[in-house]
Short mmCIF file of C-alpha atoms and ligand atoms in Angstrom, two decimals:
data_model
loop_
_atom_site.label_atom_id
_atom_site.label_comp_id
_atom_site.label_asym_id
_atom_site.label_seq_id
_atom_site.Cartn_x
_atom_site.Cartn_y
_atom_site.Cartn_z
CA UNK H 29 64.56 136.56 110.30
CA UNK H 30 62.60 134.16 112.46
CA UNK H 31 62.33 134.92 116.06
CA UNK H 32 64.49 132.53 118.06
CA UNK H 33 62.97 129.78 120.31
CA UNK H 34 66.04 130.94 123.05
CA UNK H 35 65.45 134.57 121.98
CA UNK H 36 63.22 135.56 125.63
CA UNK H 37 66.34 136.53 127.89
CA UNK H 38 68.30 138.61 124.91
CA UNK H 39 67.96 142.62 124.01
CA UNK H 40 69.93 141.86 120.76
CA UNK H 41 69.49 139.36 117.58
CA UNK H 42 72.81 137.80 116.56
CA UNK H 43 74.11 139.18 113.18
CA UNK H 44 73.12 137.13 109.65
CA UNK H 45 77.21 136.10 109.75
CA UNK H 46 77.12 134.99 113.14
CA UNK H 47 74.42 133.23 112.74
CA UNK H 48 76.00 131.73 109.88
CA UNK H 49 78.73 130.45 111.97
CA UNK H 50 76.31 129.27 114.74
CA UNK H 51 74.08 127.40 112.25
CA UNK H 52 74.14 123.33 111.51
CA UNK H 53 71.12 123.17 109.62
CA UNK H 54 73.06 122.59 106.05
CA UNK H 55 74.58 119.72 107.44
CA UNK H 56 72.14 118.23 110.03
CA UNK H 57 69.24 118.23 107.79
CA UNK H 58 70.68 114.73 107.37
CA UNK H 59 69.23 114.12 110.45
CA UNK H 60 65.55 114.89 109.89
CA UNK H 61 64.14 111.61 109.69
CA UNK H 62 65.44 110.26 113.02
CA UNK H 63 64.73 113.64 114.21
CA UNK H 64 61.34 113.26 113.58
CA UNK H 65 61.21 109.84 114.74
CA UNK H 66 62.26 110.56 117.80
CA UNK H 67 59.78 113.58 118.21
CA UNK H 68 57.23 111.08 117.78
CA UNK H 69 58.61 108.49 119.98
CA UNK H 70 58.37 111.52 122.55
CA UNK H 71 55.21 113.05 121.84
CA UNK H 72 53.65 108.98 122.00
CA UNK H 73 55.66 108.76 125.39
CA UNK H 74 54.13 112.33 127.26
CA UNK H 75 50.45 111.62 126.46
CA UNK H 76 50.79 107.59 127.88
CA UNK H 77 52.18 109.81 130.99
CA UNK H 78 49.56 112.37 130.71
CA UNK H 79 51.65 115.02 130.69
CA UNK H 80 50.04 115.98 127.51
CA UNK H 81 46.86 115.12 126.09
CA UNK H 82 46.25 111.94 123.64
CA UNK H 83 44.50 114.71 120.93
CA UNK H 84 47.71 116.77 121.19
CA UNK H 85 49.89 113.96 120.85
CA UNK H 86 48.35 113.08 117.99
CA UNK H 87 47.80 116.54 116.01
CA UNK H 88 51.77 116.80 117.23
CA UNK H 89 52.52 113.12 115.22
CA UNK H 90 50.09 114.04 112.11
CA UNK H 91 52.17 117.68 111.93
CA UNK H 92 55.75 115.75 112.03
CA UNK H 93 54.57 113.19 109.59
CA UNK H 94 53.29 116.31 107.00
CA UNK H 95 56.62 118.13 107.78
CA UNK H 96 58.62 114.87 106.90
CA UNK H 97 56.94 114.63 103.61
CA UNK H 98 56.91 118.22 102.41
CA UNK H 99 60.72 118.22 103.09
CA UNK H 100 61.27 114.96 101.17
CA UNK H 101 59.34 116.91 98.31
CA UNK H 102 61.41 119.77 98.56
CA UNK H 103 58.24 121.84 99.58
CA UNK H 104 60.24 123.18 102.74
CA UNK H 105 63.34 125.40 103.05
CA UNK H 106 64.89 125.12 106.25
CA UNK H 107 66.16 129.01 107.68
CA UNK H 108 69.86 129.41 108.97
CA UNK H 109 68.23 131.60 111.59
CA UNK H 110 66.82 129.01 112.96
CA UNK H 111 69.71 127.52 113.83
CA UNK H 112 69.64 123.65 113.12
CA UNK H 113 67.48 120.89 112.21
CA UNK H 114 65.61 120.40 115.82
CA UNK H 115 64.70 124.20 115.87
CA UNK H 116 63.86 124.36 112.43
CA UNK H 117 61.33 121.56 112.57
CA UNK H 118 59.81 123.02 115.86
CA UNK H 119 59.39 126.62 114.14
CA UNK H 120 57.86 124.12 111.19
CA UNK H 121 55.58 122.15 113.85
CA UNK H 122 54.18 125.44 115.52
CA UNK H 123 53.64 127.60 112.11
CA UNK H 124 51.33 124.44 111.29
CA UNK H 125 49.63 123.76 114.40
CA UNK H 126 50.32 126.67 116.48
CA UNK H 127 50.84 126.26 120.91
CA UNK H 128 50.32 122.90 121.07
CA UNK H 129 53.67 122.45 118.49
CA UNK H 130 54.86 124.25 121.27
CA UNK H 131 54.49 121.09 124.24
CA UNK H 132 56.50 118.80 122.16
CA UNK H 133 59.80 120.17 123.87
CA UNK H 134 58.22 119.55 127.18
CA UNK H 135 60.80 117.27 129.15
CA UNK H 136 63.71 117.12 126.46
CA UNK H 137 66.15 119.27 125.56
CA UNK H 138 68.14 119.33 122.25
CA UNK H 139 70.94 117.85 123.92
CA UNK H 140 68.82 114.60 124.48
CA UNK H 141 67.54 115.02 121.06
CA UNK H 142 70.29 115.73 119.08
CA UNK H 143 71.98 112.44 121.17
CA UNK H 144 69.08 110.49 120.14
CA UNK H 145 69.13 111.35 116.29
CA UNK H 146 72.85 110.85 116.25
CA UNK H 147 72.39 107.21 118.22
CA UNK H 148 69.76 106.57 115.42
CA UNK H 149 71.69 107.43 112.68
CA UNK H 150 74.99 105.76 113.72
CA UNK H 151 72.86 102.60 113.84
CA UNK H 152 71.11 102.59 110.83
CA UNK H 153 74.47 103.69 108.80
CA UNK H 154 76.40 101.04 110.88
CA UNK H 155 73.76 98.39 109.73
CA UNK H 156 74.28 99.14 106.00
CA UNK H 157 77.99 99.17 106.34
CA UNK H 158 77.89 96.05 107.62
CA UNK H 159 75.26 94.71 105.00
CA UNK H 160 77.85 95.87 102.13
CA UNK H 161 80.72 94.17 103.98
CA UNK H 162 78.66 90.92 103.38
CA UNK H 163 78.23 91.54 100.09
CA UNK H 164 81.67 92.10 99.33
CA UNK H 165 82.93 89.49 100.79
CA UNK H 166 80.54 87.32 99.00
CA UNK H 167 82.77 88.98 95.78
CA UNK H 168 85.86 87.87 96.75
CA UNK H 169 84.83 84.49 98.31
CA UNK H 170 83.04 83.51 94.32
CA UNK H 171 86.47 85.37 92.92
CA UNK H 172 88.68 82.90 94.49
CA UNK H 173 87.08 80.30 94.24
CA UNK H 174 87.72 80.56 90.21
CA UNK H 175 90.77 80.79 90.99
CA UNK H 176 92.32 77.96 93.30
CA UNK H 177 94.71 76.83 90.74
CA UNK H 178 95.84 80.38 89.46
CA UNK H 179 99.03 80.61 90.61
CA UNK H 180 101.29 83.88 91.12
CA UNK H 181 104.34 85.19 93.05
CA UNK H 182 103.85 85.99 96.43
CA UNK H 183 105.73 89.13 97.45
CA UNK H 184 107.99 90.36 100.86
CA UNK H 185 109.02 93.82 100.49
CA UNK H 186 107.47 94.03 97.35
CA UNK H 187 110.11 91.24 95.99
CA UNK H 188 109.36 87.87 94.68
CA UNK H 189 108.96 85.72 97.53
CA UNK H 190 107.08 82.11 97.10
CA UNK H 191 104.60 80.93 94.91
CA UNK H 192 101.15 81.38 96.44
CA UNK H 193 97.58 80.64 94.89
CA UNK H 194 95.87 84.12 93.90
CA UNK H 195 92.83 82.43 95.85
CA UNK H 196 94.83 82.27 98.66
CA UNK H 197 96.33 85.71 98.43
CA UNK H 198 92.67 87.40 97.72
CA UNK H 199 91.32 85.66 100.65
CA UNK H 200 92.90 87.66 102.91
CA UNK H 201 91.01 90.73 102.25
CA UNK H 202 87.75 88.34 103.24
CA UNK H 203 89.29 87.94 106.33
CA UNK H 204 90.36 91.58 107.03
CA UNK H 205 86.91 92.45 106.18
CA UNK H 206 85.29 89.79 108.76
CA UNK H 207 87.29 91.17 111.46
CA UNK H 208 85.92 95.35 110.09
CA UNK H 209 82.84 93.41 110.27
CA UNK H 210 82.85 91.66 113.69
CA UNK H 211 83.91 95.49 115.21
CA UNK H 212 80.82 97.24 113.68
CA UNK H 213 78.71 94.45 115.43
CA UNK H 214 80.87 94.59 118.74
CA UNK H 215 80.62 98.62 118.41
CA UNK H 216 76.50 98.35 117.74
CA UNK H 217 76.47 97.65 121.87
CA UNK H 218 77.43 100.84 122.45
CA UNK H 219 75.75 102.86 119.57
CA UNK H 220 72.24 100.71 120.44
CA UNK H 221 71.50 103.25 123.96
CA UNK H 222 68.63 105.47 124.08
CA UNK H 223 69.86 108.96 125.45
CA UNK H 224 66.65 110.34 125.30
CA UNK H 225 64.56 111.52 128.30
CA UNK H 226 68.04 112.75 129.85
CA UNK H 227 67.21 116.62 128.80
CA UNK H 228 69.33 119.21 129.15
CA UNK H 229 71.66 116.92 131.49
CA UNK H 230 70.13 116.39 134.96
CA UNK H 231 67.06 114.70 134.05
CA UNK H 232 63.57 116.12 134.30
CA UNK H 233 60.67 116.73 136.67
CA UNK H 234 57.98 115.44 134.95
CA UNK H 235 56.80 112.00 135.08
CA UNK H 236 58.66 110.62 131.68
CA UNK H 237 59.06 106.77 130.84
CA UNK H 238 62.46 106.33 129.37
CA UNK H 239 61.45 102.83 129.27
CA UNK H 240 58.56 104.13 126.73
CA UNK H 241 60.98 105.84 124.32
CA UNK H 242 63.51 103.29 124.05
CA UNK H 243 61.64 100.79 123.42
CA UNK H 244 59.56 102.58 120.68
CA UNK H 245 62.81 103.56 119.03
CA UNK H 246 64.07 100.09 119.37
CA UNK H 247 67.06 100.59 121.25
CA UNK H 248 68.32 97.91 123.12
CA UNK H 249 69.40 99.59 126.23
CA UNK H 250 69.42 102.96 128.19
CA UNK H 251 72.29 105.44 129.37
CA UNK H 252 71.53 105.02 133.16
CA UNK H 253 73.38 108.61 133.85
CA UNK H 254 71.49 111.70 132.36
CA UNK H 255 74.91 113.63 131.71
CA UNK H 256 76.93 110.48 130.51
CA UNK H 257 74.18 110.29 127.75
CA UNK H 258 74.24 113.87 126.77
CA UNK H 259 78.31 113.50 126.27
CA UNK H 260 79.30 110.81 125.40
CA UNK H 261 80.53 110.76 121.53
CA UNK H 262 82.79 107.52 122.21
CA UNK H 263 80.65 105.86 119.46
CA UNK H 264 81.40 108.19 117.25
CA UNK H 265 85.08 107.87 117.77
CA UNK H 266 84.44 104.27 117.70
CA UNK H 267 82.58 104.07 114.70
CA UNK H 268 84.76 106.19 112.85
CA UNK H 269 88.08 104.39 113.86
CA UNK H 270 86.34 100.82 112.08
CA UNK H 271 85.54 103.07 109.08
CA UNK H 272 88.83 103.89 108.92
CA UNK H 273 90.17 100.99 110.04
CA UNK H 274 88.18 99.19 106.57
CA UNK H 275 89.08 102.46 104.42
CA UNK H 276 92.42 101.24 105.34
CA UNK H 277 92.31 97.67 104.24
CA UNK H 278 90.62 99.04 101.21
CA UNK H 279 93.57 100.96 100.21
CA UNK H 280 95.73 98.24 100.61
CA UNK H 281 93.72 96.29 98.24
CA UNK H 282 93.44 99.39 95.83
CA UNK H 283 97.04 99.73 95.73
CA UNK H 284 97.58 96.04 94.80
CA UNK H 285 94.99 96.62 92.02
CA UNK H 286 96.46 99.69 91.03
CA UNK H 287 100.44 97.13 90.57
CA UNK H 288 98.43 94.46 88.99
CA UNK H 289 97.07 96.42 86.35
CA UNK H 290 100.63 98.06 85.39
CA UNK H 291 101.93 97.24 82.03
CA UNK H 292 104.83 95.95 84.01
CA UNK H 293 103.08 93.33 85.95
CA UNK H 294 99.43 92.86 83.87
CA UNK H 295 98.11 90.74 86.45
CA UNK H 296 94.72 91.98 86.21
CA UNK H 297 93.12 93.59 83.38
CA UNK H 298 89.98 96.75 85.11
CA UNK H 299 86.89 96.27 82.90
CA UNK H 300 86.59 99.56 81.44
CA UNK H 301 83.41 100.48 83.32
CA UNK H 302 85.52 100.90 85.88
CA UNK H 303 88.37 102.52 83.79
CA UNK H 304 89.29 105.98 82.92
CA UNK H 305 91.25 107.68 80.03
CA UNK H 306 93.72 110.28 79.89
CA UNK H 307 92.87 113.82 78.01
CA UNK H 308 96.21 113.83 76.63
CA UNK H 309 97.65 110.34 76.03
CA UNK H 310 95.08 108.66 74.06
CA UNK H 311 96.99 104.88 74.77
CA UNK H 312 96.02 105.37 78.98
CA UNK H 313 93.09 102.94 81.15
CA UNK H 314 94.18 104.58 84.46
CA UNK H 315 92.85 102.60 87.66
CA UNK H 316 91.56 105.73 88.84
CA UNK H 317 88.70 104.18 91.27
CA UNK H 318 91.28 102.34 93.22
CA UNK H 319 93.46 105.49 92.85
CA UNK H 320 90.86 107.37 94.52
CA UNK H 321 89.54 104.95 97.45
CA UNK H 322 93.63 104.48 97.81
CA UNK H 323 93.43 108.85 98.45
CA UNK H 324 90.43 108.65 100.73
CA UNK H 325 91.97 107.04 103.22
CA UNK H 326 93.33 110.70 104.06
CA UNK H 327 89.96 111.95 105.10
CA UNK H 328 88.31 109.14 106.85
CA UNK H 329 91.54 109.86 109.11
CA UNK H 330 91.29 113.09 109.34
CA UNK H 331 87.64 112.80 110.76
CA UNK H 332 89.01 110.17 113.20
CA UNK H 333 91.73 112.59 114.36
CA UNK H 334 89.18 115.36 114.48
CA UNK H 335 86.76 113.91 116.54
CA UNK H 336 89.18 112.91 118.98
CA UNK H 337 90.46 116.32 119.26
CA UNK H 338 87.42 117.81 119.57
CA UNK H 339 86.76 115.56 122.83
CA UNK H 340 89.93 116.06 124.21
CA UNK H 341 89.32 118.00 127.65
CA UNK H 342 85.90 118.85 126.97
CA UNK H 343 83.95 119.28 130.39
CA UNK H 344 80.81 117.96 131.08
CA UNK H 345 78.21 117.96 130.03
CA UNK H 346 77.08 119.28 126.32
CA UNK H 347 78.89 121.55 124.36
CA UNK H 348 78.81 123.10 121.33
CA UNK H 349 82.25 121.95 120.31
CA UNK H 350 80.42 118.76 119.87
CA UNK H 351 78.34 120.21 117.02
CA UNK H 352 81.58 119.05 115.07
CA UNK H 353 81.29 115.33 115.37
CA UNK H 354 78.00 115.64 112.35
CA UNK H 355 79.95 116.53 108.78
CA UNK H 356 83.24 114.15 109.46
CA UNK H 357 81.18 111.20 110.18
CA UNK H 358 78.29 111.91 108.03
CA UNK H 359 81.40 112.08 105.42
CA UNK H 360 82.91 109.21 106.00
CA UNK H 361 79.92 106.89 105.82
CA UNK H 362 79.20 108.54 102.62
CA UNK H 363 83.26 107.89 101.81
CA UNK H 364 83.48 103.89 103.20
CA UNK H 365 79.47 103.23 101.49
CA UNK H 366 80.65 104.69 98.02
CA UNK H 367 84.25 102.96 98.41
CA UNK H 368 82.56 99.38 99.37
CA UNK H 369 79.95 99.57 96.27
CA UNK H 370 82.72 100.87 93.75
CA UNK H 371 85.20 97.66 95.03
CA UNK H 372 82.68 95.40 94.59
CA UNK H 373 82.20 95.88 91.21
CA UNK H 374 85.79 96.65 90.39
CA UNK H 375 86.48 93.25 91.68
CA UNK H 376 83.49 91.50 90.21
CA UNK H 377 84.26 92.43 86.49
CA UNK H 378 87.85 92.41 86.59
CA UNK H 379 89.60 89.64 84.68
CA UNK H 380 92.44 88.02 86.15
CA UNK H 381 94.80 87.11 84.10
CA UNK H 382 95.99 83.56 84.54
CA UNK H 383 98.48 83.03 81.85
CA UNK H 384 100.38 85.67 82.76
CA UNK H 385 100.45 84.62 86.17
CA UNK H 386 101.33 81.10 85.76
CA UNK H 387 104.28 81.97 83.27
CA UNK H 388 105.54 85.61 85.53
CA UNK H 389 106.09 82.65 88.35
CA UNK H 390 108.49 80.91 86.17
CA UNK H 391 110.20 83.63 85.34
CA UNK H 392 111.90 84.57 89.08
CA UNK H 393 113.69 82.94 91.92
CA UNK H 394 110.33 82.67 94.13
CA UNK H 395 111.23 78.23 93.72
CA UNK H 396 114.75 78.67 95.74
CA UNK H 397 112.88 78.10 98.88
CA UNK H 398 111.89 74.67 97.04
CA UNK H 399 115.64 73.97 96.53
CA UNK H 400 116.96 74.22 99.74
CA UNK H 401 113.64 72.26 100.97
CA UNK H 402 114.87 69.61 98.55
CA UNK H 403 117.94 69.39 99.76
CA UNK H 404 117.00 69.26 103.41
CA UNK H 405 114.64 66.29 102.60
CA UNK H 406 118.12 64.54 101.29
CA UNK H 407 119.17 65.11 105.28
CA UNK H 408 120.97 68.62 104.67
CA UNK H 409 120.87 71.09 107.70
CA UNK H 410 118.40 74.03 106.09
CA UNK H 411 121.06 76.76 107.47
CA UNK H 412 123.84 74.54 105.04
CA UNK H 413 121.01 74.14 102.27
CA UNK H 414 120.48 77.89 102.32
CA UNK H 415 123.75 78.66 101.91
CA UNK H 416 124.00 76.25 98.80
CA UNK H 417 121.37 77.72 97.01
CA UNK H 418 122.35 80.84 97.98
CA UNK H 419 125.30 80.30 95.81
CA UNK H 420 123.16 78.67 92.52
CA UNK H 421 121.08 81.99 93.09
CA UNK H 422 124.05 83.79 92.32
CA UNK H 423 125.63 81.49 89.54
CA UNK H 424 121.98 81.70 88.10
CA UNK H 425 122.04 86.03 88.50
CA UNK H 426 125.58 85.72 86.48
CA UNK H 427 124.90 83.77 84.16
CA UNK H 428 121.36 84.48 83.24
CA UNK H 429 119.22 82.34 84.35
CA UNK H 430 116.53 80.93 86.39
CA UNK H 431 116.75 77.84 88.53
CA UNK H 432 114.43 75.64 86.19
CA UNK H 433 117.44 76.37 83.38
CA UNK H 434 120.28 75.09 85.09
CA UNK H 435 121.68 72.08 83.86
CA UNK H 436 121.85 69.33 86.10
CA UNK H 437 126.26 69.12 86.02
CA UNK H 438 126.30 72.62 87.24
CA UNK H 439 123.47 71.62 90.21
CA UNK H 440 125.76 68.97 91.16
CA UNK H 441 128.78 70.71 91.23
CA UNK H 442 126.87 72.52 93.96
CA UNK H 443 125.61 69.72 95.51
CA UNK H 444 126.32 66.14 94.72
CA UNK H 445 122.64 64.84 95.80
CA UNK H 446 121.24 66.93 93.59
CA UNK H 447 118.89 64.94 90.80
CA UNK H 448 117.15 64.78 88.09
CA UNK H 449 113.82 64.99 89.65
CA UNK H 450 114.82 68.30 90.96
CA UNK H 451 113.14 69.77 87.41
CA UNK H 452 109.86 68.77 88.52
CA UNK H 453 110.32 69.49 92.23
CA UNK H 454 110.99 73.13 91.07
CA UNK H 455 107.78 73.77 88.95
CA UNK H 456 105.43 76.65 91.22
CA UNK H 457 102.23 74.34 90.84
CA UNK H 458 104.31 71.70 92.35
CA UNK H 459 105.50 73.97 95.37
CA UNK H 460 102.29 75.03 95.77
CA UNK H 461 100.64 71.55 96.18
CA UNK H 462 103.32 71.08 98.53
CA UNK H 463 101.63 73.35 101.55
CA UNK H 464 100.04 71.25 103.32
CA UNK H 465 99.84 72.93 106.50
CA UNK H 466 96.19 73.98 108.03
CA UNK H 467 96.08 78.01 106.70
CA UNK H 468 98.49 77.34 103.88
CA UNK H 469 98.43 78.33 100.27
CA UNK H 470 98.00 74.80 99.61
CA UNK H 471 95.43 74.11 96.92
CA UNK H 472 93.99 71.39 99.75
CA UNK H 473 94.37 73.92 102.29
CA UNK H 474 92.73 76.81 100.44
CA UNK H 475 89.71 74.55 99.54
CA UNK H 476 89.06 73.78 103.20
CA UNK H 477 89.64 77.52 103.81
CA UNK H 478 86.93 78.79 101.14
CA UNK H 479 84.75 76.32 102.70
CA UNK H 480 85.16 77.79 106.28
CA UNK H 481 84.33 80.93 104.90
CA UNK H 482 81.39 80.22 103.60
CA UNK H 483 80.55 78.92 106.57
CA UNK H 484 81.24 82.39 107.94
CA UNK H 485 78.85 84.22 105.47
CA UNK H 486 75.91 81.37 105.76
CA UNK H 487 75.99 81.92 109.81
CA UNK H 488 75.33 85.89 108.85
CA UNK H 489 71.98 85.25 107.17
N1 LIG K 12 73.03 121.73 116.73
C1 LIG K 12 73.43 121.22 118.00
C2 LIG K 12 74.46 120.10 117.83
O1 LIG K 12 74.58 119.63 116.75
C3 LIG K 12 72.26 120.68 118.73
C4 LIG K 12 72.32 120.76 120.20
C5 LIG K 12 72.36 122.15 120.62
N2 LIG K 12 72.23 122.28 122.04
C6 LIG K 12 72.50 123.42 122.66
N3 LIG K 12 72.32 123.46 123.93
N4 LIG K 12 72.94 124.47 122.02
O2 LIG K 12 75.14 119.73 118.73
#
């Protein structure tokens, strides 16, 4: 066992088990390249303030640099003794280049550090996330636009409602996603601080330059209180609420992929690269990817909840309690990264089945809107046109039939002003054209909408 870097002031080592329990380095390990970036961005900043000397500085930089690459070639095995990934690499740095490894902790304490490589990561993570939001977007913006003139039922409470456009009904997810999008950016403000330089949590004597670090870690800005910087995990409560918040939206989209592609409604047929089987029913494509982003929703929350928890009436400054916020949101950029890619080609090689679309339509009552508006442009009240279709709704239910089947003697014995154009007044494509309102499902309307969106995506790059 490796002697511990805290080990001066104690008589007795800490069992193997407890150190076990004590120990982050099989998770953090995730952290090692920001760690080591930030070692460097620390090691620059003491020689400029000759607090150590330029040849130290650099033997320290050459030493992180080797240690960086023998890990990424699996040449180094990180000890659970050794607590976590900022005492492991130190151990590392002073095995290879013996006391002077040992002035890199000089003004900085892991609290600082392990702020800093967590600020780092956030950002770089939050930057990909958004990245794959663009993309996937881009995905649905190309999938509607094939499909302006495709037009299904539009559902309330999971009941056939109105006609709609499937362009028009897809797009929605584009906008969910532009406002997940628009809260990574906002939350980047507050992920894009530099912590370090604020040690343990007071600050330091010696002569650092915050200034230094932050700028050569390209943050934006600096916590201006030493212990706000050391505890503050709001970004990370932050971050993981949009995660969720988009894991959420996801699974709302899964679960319509996972009714479309039902024998019952065959909206959609799932390429099968994107399909499983069953190991018992040899006839089964199970939508098992939307299935499964649909489940994850579960965990992203879970982290959400758990971080919060974990915060709740924690004093300042650091505590070890706060070793917890690394797996849950490591795990759910792993979680929202595999869910986005996975979508993106689920949606992207799905076929969408237009014929059955355009026919399921004509088979419901998602046109009786269409009747009473016909009636109320022959100057009935809507409440009194309602009420009269109301009734052919039911005369239809009795007798078997939909509204485009009733024969015009039995519309008029409803309604005396009821024509023979009503037949074509009726058709979905027809209603559809009708929406002319800005936002509507309006072919008209839904072209000016896809062309606002791309208006969106062409700002982004
Ligand atoms: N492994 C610790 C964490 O993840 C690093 C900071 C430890 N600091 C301390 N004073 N024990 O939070």
């Amino acid at each position: 066992m490796s002697e511990k870097a805290w080990g001066g002031r104690f008589e007795e080592k800490p069992e193997a088990w407890v150190d076990a329990f004590n120990a982050s380095i099989h998770f953090d390990q995730t952290l090692i390249d920001e760690d080591i970036q930030g070692s460097i961005a620390h090691a620059t900043m003491l020689a400029h303030q000759k607090i150590i000397t330029t040849e130290e500085s650099q033997e320290i930089v050459r030493a992180l640099k080797s240690i960086q690459l023998d890990f990424h070639n699996g040449k180094i095995e990180f000890q659970e003794s050794l607590e976590d990934i900022h005492l492991n690499i130190e151990h590392e740095l002073i095995q290879r280049i013996g006391a002077t490894g040992g002035k890199l902790h000089t003004g900085r304490s892991r609290n600082d550090q392990v702020a800093t490589d967590m600020h780092l990561y956030t950002k770089k993570e939050v930057q990909i996330i958004i990245d794959m939001i663009h993309s996937f977007q881009q995905t649905i913006l190309e999938l509607a636009e094939k499909h302006v003139d495709t037009i299904m039922p539009g559902y309330t409470h999971l009941q056939r409602a109105q006609p709609i456009s499937f362009a028009h009904h897809i797009m929605t997810y584009f906008w969910m996603l532009e406002r997940d999008q628009s809260r990574f950016q906002d939350a980047l403000k507050r992920i894009d601080i530099s912590p370090l330089g604020a040690a343990a949590l007071s600050g330091t004597t010696y002569p650092i330059d915050r200034h230094e670090t932050q700028e050569l870690l390209n943050f934006k800005s600096l916590y201006e209180n030493s212990i706000d910087a050391v505890s503050d995990r709001d970004y990370i409560v932050e971050t993981l609420h949009h995660i969720n918040l988009t894991m959420v939206h996801l699974s709302r989209l899964a679960e319509e992929i996972i009714f479309w592609s039902s024998e019952e409604a065959q909206f959609i047929t799932l390429s099968d690269a994107f399909s499983t089987g069953s190991s018992i029913m040899p006839q089964k494509k199970n939508p098992d990817m939307a299935e499964l982003i649909r489940g994850k929703v579960g965990r992203t929350t879970g982290h959400l909840v758990s971080m919060l928890v974990t915060l709740k009436g924690l004093p300042l400054a650091y505590n070890k309690d706060m070793q917890e916020d690394k797996e849950g949101l490591f795990d759910a950029m792993l979680t929202i990264k595999g869910s986005l890619r996975i979508f993106e080609g689920m949606l992207s090689t799905m076929t969408v089945n237009e014929e059955r679309l355009n026919t399921t339509v004509k088979q419901d009552f998602s046109n009786a809107t269409e009747l009473a508006d016909y009636l109320v442009v022959k100057g009935i009240p809507f409440r009194d046109a309602h009420a009269i279709v109301g009734k052919i709704v039911l005369w239809c239910i009795q007798n078997k039939m939909y509204l485009l089947d009733v024969p015009l003697d039995i519309y008029q014995s409803h309604h005396e002003s009821i024509e023979s154009d009503i037949y074509q007044y009726l058709q979905p494509d027809e209603a559809v054209k009708r929406r002319t309102s800005y936002g509507s499902t309006g072919q008209e309307a839904v072209k000016h909408q896809l062309k606002v969106a791309h208006q969106y995506l062409t700002q982004k790059q």
